[in-house]
XYZ file of C-alpha atoms in Angstrom:
452
model
C 0.000 0.000 0.000
C 1.100 3.595 -0.546
C 1.888 5.891 2.338
C 2.136 9.582 3.086
C 3.610 11.751 5.807
C 1.359 12.585 8.789
C 1.544 16.301 7.969
C -1.819 17.453 9.309
C -1.672 15.529 12.574
C 1.898 16.652 13.223
C 0.860 20.274 12.887
C -2.295 19.826 14.919
C -0.623 18.066 17.810
C 2.433 20.292 18.097
C 1.457 22.285 21.166
C 3.178 25.630 21.361
C 4.109 25.702 17.675
C 2.482 27.955 15.123
C -0.049 26.262 12.868
C -0.469 27.589 9.340
C -3.740 29.513 8.944
C -5.108 27.217 6.204
C -4.771 24.150 8.385
C -6.100 26.005 11.404
C -9.175 27.120 9.514
C -9.822 23.642 8.114
C -9.490 21.529 11.250
C -12.373 21.194 13.734
C -11.964 22.570 17.254
C -11.476 20.060 20.078
C -13.998 20.459 22.906
C -12.861 22.835 25.641
C -9.614 23.676 23.900
C -8.151 26.012 21.307
C -5.992 23.187 19.921
C -7.216 21.926 16.563
C -7.906 18.182 16.333
C -9.179 15.515 13.936
C -10.597 13.518 16.842
C -14.235 14.724 16.569
C -14.436 13.567 12.944
C -12.586 10.304 13.562
C -14.816 9.323 16.470
C -17.738 9.231 14.038
C -16.117 7.367 11.130
C -13.486 4.977 12.491
C -16.106 2.322 13.439
C -16.903 2.090 9.711
C -13.359 0.978 8.792
C -12.829 -2.749 9.358
C -9.945 -5.197 9.416
C -10.121 -8.063 6.920
C -8.370 -11.409 7.218
C -8.583 -14.035 4.483
C -7.468 -17.625 4.075
C -7.534 -20.129 1.261
C -5.445 -22.291 -1.041
C -3.435 -21.056 -3.994
C -2.998 -23.461 -6.878
C 0.330 -23.417 -8.723
C 0.999 -25.332 -11.924
C 4.393 -26.225 -13.315
C 5.393 -28.248 -16.353
C 8.806 -29.919 -16.299
C 10.919 -28.646 -19.236
C 11.277 -31.184 -22.061
C 15.097 -31.662 -21.769
C 14.761 -32.783 -18.111
C 11.850 -35.211 -18.470
C 14.172 -38.093 -19.428
C 15.717 -38.089 -15.933
C 12.424 -38.427 -14.050
C 9.761 -41.096 -13.789
C 6.404 -41.122 -15.592
C 4.736 -39.362 -12.673
C 6.811 -36.256 -13.443
C 6.130 -36.133 -17.168
C 2.964 -34.057 -17.088
C 1.868 -30.885 -15.347
C 2.568 -30.673 -11.610
C -0.235 -29.104 -9.568
C 0.348 -27.890 -6.023
C -2.018 -26.347 -3.514
C -0.566 -24.138 -0.834
C -2.557 -22.614 2.025
C -2.259 -18.855 2.492
C -3.441 -16.124 4.824
C -3.562 -12.387 4.203
C -4.659 -9.173 5.891
C -6.256 -6.017 4.589
C -8.819 -3.342 5.320
C -12.356 -2.498 4.280
C -14.947 0.283 4.460
C -18.615 -0.075 5.405
C -20.663 2.008 2.955
C -24.157 0.700 3.724
C -24.866 -0.087 7.389
C -28.374 -1.480 6.816
C -27.394 -3.927 4.081
C -23.944 -4.670 5.488
C -22.006 -3.729 2.341
C -18.229 -3.462 2.734
C -15.826 -2.276 0.034
C -12.230 -3.470 -0.223
C -9.593 -4.164 -2.869
C -10.064 -7.170 -5.118
C -6.460 -8.233 -4.499
C -7.177 -8.457 -0.754
C -9.806 -11.199 -1.173
C -8.530 -12.830 -4.380
C -8.484 -16.672 -4.159
C -9.874 -16.552 -0.602
C -12.038 -19.409 0.658
C -12.877 -17.641 3.897
C -13.191 -13.897 4.583
C -13.391 -12.608 8.168
C -14.243 -9.022 9.064
C -13.289 -7.573 12.443
C -15.057 -4.434 13.634
C -13.396 -1.749 15.713
C -14.957 -3.166 18.884
C -13.422 -6.588 18.203
C -16.525 -8.398 16.945
C -15.803 -10.874 14.125
C -18.111 -11.823 11.255
C -17.724 -14.029 8.212
C -18.291 -12.043 5.034
C -19.864 -13.029 1.726
C -18.252 -11.959 -1.546
C -20.898 -10.226 -3.677
C -18.597 -9.498 -6.604
C -15.285 -8.027 -7.672
C -13.499 -6.383 -10.556
C -9.862 -7.275 -11.139
C -9.166 -4.476 -13.624
C -10.130 -1.711 -11.195
C -9.171 -3.725 -8.065
C -12.505 -3.250 -6.288
C -14.526 -5.919 -4.455
C -17.838 -5.773 -2.603
C -18.509 -7.867 0.502
C -21.612 -8.323 2.622
C -21.738 -8.983 6.349
C -24.759 -9.898 8.455
C -24.411 -7.670 11.511
C -26.435 -5.081 13.384
C -25.660 -1.547 14.538
C -23.012 -0.964 11.884
C -21.644 2.484 11.065
C -21.227 3.629 7.458
C -19.112 6.223 5.684
C -20.715 8.595 3.191
C -19.242 8.997 -0.305
C -17.726 12.351 -1.245
C -17.579 13.711 -4.788
C -13.960 12.834 -5.644
C -14.116 14.987 -8.785
C -14.144 18.038 -6.502
C -10.751 17.194 -4.975
C -7.881 19.625 -5.398
C -4.175 19.150 -4.933
C -3.403 20.423 -1.433
C -6.672 19.293 0.157
C -6.153 17.583 3.492
C -6.762 13.837 3.621
C -6.970 11.124 6.286
C -6.060 7.457 5.742
C -7.475 4.700 7.970
C -6.506 1.041 7.732
C -4.811 -1.989 9.266
C -1.079 -1.662 8.445
C 1.018 -4.772 9.080
C -1.887 -6.287 11.021
C -1.288 -3.890 13.938
C -4.946 -2.887 14.105
C -6.761 0.240 13.097
C -4.362 3.096 12.430
C -5.020 6.697 11.357
C -2.585 8.856 9.385
C -3.005 12.193 7.656
C -1.558 14.335 4.917
C -2.656 16.045 1.724
C -3.751 15.206 -1.793
C -0.420 15.220 -3.633
C -1.680 14.687 -7.202
C -4.750 13.607 -9.181
C -5.279 11.385 -12.213
C -2.129 9.298 -11.716
C -1.683 6.413 -14.180
C 1.033 4.318 -15.812
C 1.875 2.526 -12.555
C 0.897 -0.924 -13.888
C -0.911 -1.637 -10.630
C -4.262 -2.263 -12.318
C -5.592 -2.170 -15.858
C -7.723 0.915 -15.178
C -5.720 3.607 -13.426
C -6.890 7.051 -12.358
C -5.365 7.256 -8.898
C -5.443 9.900 -6.220
C -1.896 10.338 -4.924
C -1.426 11.174 -1.243
C 1.401 11.504 1.239
C -0.716 10.099 4.099
C 1.154 7.118 5.498
C -0.119 3.928 3.825
C 1.594 0.584 4.303
C 1.073 -3.106 3.702
C -2.320 -4.042 5.154
C -3.868 -0.649 4.378
C -5.194 -2.047 1.087
C -8.946 -1.533 0.923
C -8.936 1.081 3.676
C -10.450 4.549 3.597
C -9.068 7.838 2.352
C -11.252 10.586 3.827
C -11.669 14.341 3.656
C -11.871 16.524 6.756
C -15.638 16.021 6.915
C -15.129 12.278 7.278
C -16.467 11.493 3.808
C -14.907 8.814 1.593
C -12.796 10.283 -1.208
C -10.970 7.062 -2.137
C -10.073 3.440 -1.391
C -6.375 3.010 -0.592
C -4.874 0.461 -2.958
C -1.134 0.758 -3.615
C 2.159 2.288 -2.560
C 5.324 3.280 -4.325
C 8.221 2.315 -2.119
C 10.896 -0.291 -1.405
C 9.827 -3.467 0.408
C 6.234 -2.277 0.765
C 7.230 0.533 3.134
C 6.008 4.107 3.327
C 7.988 6.793 1.508
C 5.149 9.292 1.278
C 3.733 8.181 -2.070
C 0.408 6.356 -1.792
C -2.445 5.811 -4.216
C -6.192 5.506 -3.823
C -9.030 4.684 -6.227
C -11.347 7.729 -6.485
C -14.678 7.460 -4.646
C -16.738 8.246 -7.751
C -15.224 5.275 -9.585
C -15.717 3.053 -6.535
C -19.369 4.088 -6.182
C -20.155 3.422 -9.845
C -18.482 -0.005 -9.764
C -20.194 -1.148 -6.576
C -23.599 0.006 -7.827
C -23.107 -2.165 -10.911
C -22.046 -5.162 -8.812
C -25.116 -4.756 -6.600
C -27.503 -4.418 -9.547
C -26.028 -6.961 -11.981
C -23.686 -9.129 -9.922
C -20.812 -7.971 -12.128
C -19.250 -4.859 -13.631
C -20.784 -4.028 -16.998
C -17.944 -1.992 -18.383
C -18.674 0.907 -20.693
C -16.652 1.690 -23.817
C -16.469 4.773 -25.981
C -14.841 3.271 -29.062
C -11.810 5.504 -29.574
C -8.063 4.999 -29.636
C -5.653 7.722 -28.646
C -3.050 8.883 -26.213
C -1.863 11.619 -23.923
C -1.903 15.203 -25.115
C 1.693 16.400 -25.432
C 2.702 20.038 -25.790
C 3.656 19.371 -29.425
C 0.263 17.853 -30.212
C -1.535 20.688 -28.449
C 0.343 23.312 -30.480
C -0.269 21.403 -33.719
C -4.028 21.450 -33.135
C -4.097 25.018 -31.810
C -5.004 24.042 -28.248
C -3.444 26.039 -25.420
C -3.481 23.406 -22.686
C -1.831 20.045 -22.120
C -4.836 18.708 -20.230
C -7.079 16.499 -22.338
C -7.313 13.207 -24.224
C -6.189 13.119 -27.843
C -8.277 10.950 -30.184
C -6.138 9.348 -32.897
C -8.749 6.918 -34.225
C -12.500 6.380 -33.941
C -13.580 2.737 -34.228
C -16.110 2.176 -36.999
C -19.710 1.668 -35.786
C -18.671 2.363 -32.187
C -20.530 4.643 -29.777
C -18.077 7.446 -30.545
C -18.528 6.983 -34.306
C -22.322 7.077 -34.028
C -22.138 10.236 -31.908
C -19.924 12.038 -34.435
C -16.540 11.991 -32.702
C -13.611 12.350 -35.141
C -9.890 11.568 -35.210
C -8.018 14.699 -34.153
C -10.594 15.693 -31.557
C -9.329 16.569 -28.092
C -11.681 15.458 -25.316
C -11.454 18.066 -22.560
C -14.394 17.217 -20.292
C -16.706 14.383 -19.291
C -20.115 15.354 -17.895
C -18.819 18.910 -17.436
C -15.837 17.768 -15.367
C -12.303 18.313 -16.746
C -10.418 15.404 -18.351
C -6.691 15.576 -17.575
C -5.447 12.672 -19.690
C -6.423 9.789 -21.961
C -5.757 7.345 -19.112
C -8.198 9.218 -16.897
C -10.818 9.252 -19.663
C -10.386 5.508 -20.260
C -10.699 4.673 -16.555
C -13.738 6.881 -15.990
C -15.590 5.638 -19.073
C -14.840 1.993 -18.272
C -16.135 2.294 -14.722
C -19.252 4.334 -15.542
C -21.116 1.326 -16.870
C -22.629 0.320 -20.193
C -25.650 2.089 -21.707
C -24.979 5.281 -19.771
C -25.328 8.521 -21.719
C -22.506 11.004 -21.108
C -21.691 14.499 -22.290
C -18.246 14.975 -23.836
C -16.650 18.388 -24.173
C -14.310 18.425 -27.182
C -11.957 20.811 -28.921
C -12.148 20.664 -32.730
C -10.880 23.076 -35.387
C -10.224 25.814 -32.879
C -13.673 25.628 -31.265
C -15.146 23.979 -28.200
C -18.313 21.948 -28.570
C -20.287 19.252 -26.773
C -21.294 15.779 -27.952
C -23.683 13.350 -26.267
C -22.602 9.702 -26.368
C -24.293 6.523 -25.129
C -21.602 4.095 -23.992
C -21.575 0.576 -25.427
C -20.866 -2.519 -23.363
C -17.286 -3.771 -23.299
C -18.315 -7.216 -24.547
C -19.432 -5.555 -27.777
C -15.923 -4.200 -28.349
C -12.414 -5.648 -28.385
C -11.145 -6.954 -25.025
C -7.558 -7.867 -24.097
C -7.700 -11.601 -23.376
C -5.019 -11.483 -20.650
C -7.708 -9.989 -18.375
C -9.358 -13.429 -18.502
C -6.428 -15.844 -18.252
C -2.621 -15.626 -18.495
C -2.564 -18.343 -21.164
C -4.608 -16.020 -23.410
C -2.161 -13.125 -23.158
C -1.446 -11.667 -26.575
C -4.934 -12.319 -27.967
C -7.682 -9.774 -28.523
C -11.280 -10.940 -28.268
C -14.560 -9.539 -29.542
C -18.194 -10.557 -29.664
C -18.934 -12.331 -32.967
C -21.433 -14.250 -35.029
C -20.387 -16.870 -37.599
C -21.745 -17.219 -41.129
C -24.038 -19.933 -39.828
C -25.524 -17.536 -37.273
C -23.660 -19.074 -34.329
C -22.758 -16.510 -31.667
C -19.451 -16.698 -29.838
C -16.196 -14.877 -29.059
C -13.912 -14.099 -31.984
C -10.122 -13.935 -31.772
C -9.393 -10.738 -33.695
C -5.627 -10.585 -33.077
C -2.876 -12.905 -31.815
C 0.571 -11.499 -31.088
C 3.460 -13.624 -32.435
C 5.223 -15.785 -29.820
C 2.703 -14.759 -27.162
C 1.197 -17.236 -24.639
C -2.007 -17.195 -26.707
C -0.084 -18.134 -29.850
C 1.741 -20.925 -28.018
C -1.604 -22.188 -26.732
C -2.640 -22.683 -30.364
C -5.044 -19.767 -30.839
C -5.163 -18.224 -34.300
C -6.612 -15.002 -35.646
C -10.144 -15.645 -36.870
C -10.908 -18.448 -34.380
C -14.364 -18.280 -32.809
C -14.720 -19.638 -29.268
C -18.187 -21.168 -28.952
C -17.766 -23.222 -25.779
C -15.686 -23.774 -22.656
C -15.488 -27.096 -20.828
C -18.463 -28.403 -22.819
C -20.557 -25.358 -21.853
C -21.958 -23.226 -24.666
C -20.969 -19.526 -24.617
C -22.262 -16.654 -26.727
C -20.288 -13.664 -25.439
C -17.254 -12.542 -23.445
C -19.237 -12.216 -20.207
C -20.128 -15.933 -20.300
C -16.522 -16.841 -21.172
C -15.251 -14.696 -18.296
C -17.671 -16.253 -15.782
C -16.506 -19.805 -16.528
C -12.801 -18.929 -16.471
C -13.073 -16.904 -13.238
C -14.493 -20.012 -11.523
C -10.895 -21.323 -11.819
C -11.520 -24.789 -13.289
C -8.561 -27.187 -13.192
C -8.518 -27.321 -17.002
C -9.856 -24.847 -19.560
C -10.910 -26.571 -22.784
C -11.933 -24.096 -25.463
C -14.292 -25.308 -28.168
C -13.051 -23.498 -31.280
C -14.664 -23.058 -34.662
C -11.868 -22.552 -37.211
C -13.147 -22.204 -40.747
C -15.239 -25.299 -41.423
C -13.575 -27.271 -38.624
C -14.354 -27.658 -34.948
C -11.590 -28.394 -32.417
C -10.633 -28.162 -28.741
C -7.681 -26.251 -27.312
C -6.684 -27.035 -23.731
C -5.161 -24.210 -21.674
C -2.973 -24.980 -18.682
């Protein structure tokens, strides 16, 4: 987990030292004292941050290299499967006290057979996994308990660099710990922590075990879910990252309604807006998402978006980068209508777009299974009217290519179960079967490919 320096608390608790006016004005007043303190806010919200402990078995598979098989017996010729028990710790945030909904990171509960939640008062409950999303690293749990306390969502799009922030979690399994600092940066991406990155950066101290914990504003509202740190050996060096509350809220609402995340897609390709690109297109800012290509028949194409457009806002909120645009669109959900502010030919204008569902567009297959890395999948229908998942691209020498996948293949079944779209394919694979046998239609032939 990321971490940041306890700047606010250090200032607030330094009796006899001058406190900067901005901090003094922002912090609440402790009862019967002129010393500023976060305690009044924390007393209300800390019961809503829980400790999470998980246990389960991780399956590892290893195939003995061909040159060494001669020296071992027949029992060592095939794939070796090992199960190893594991335990892990993390944090979570109660966001609905009546229904018992708890948000955490997907990586905290990944592969877990048992999830235990410990409240601030020491009570323990077994939690049920409602759903999760690996790409955004968010998971939703449910616990059957009474008299819970919840934390209210803030509008994370209103955050500014320099705003004070409070981090609460369970670092190193020590128990609930509070740290404080500021918002150091917004819209961070390119960290390769998750597939969809639009992080809030903070210097509030975040360490291993803080994953899934709360990042709050001074009103005690949730501005983000702490998820990662940048530092050696998992230690705090003042650079922590949180998933914005608006993204978290949208994702959890989808999980509650559909049991899964129905990812939205715009249908554009592009990149970050450099100063050279901005000058070339007569735009005076480096904040925005440059559109290099509009996919034919996509939502963007139907709405009239064009290559060369610069997307500068989404629902009247500024877009800082292409990565931020991608993450926000993907987590908003399919079929949602959004308003895009664009810069085209020296003028600003607005375009209304209804987002398509990700399964209707190309999807990187490595998000489903490592053996499919290098393949791109899309919803398809064969000449015979059979619906399935088409392999639109296969990178040379990639795991997908070595598995035997070829461009143009149509996956119509998995483990003898018929599939018609990527969502059905994903559901079967995420159940972690021991073997994944893909029923492939290749030209006029039908065959099976077995993934290990």
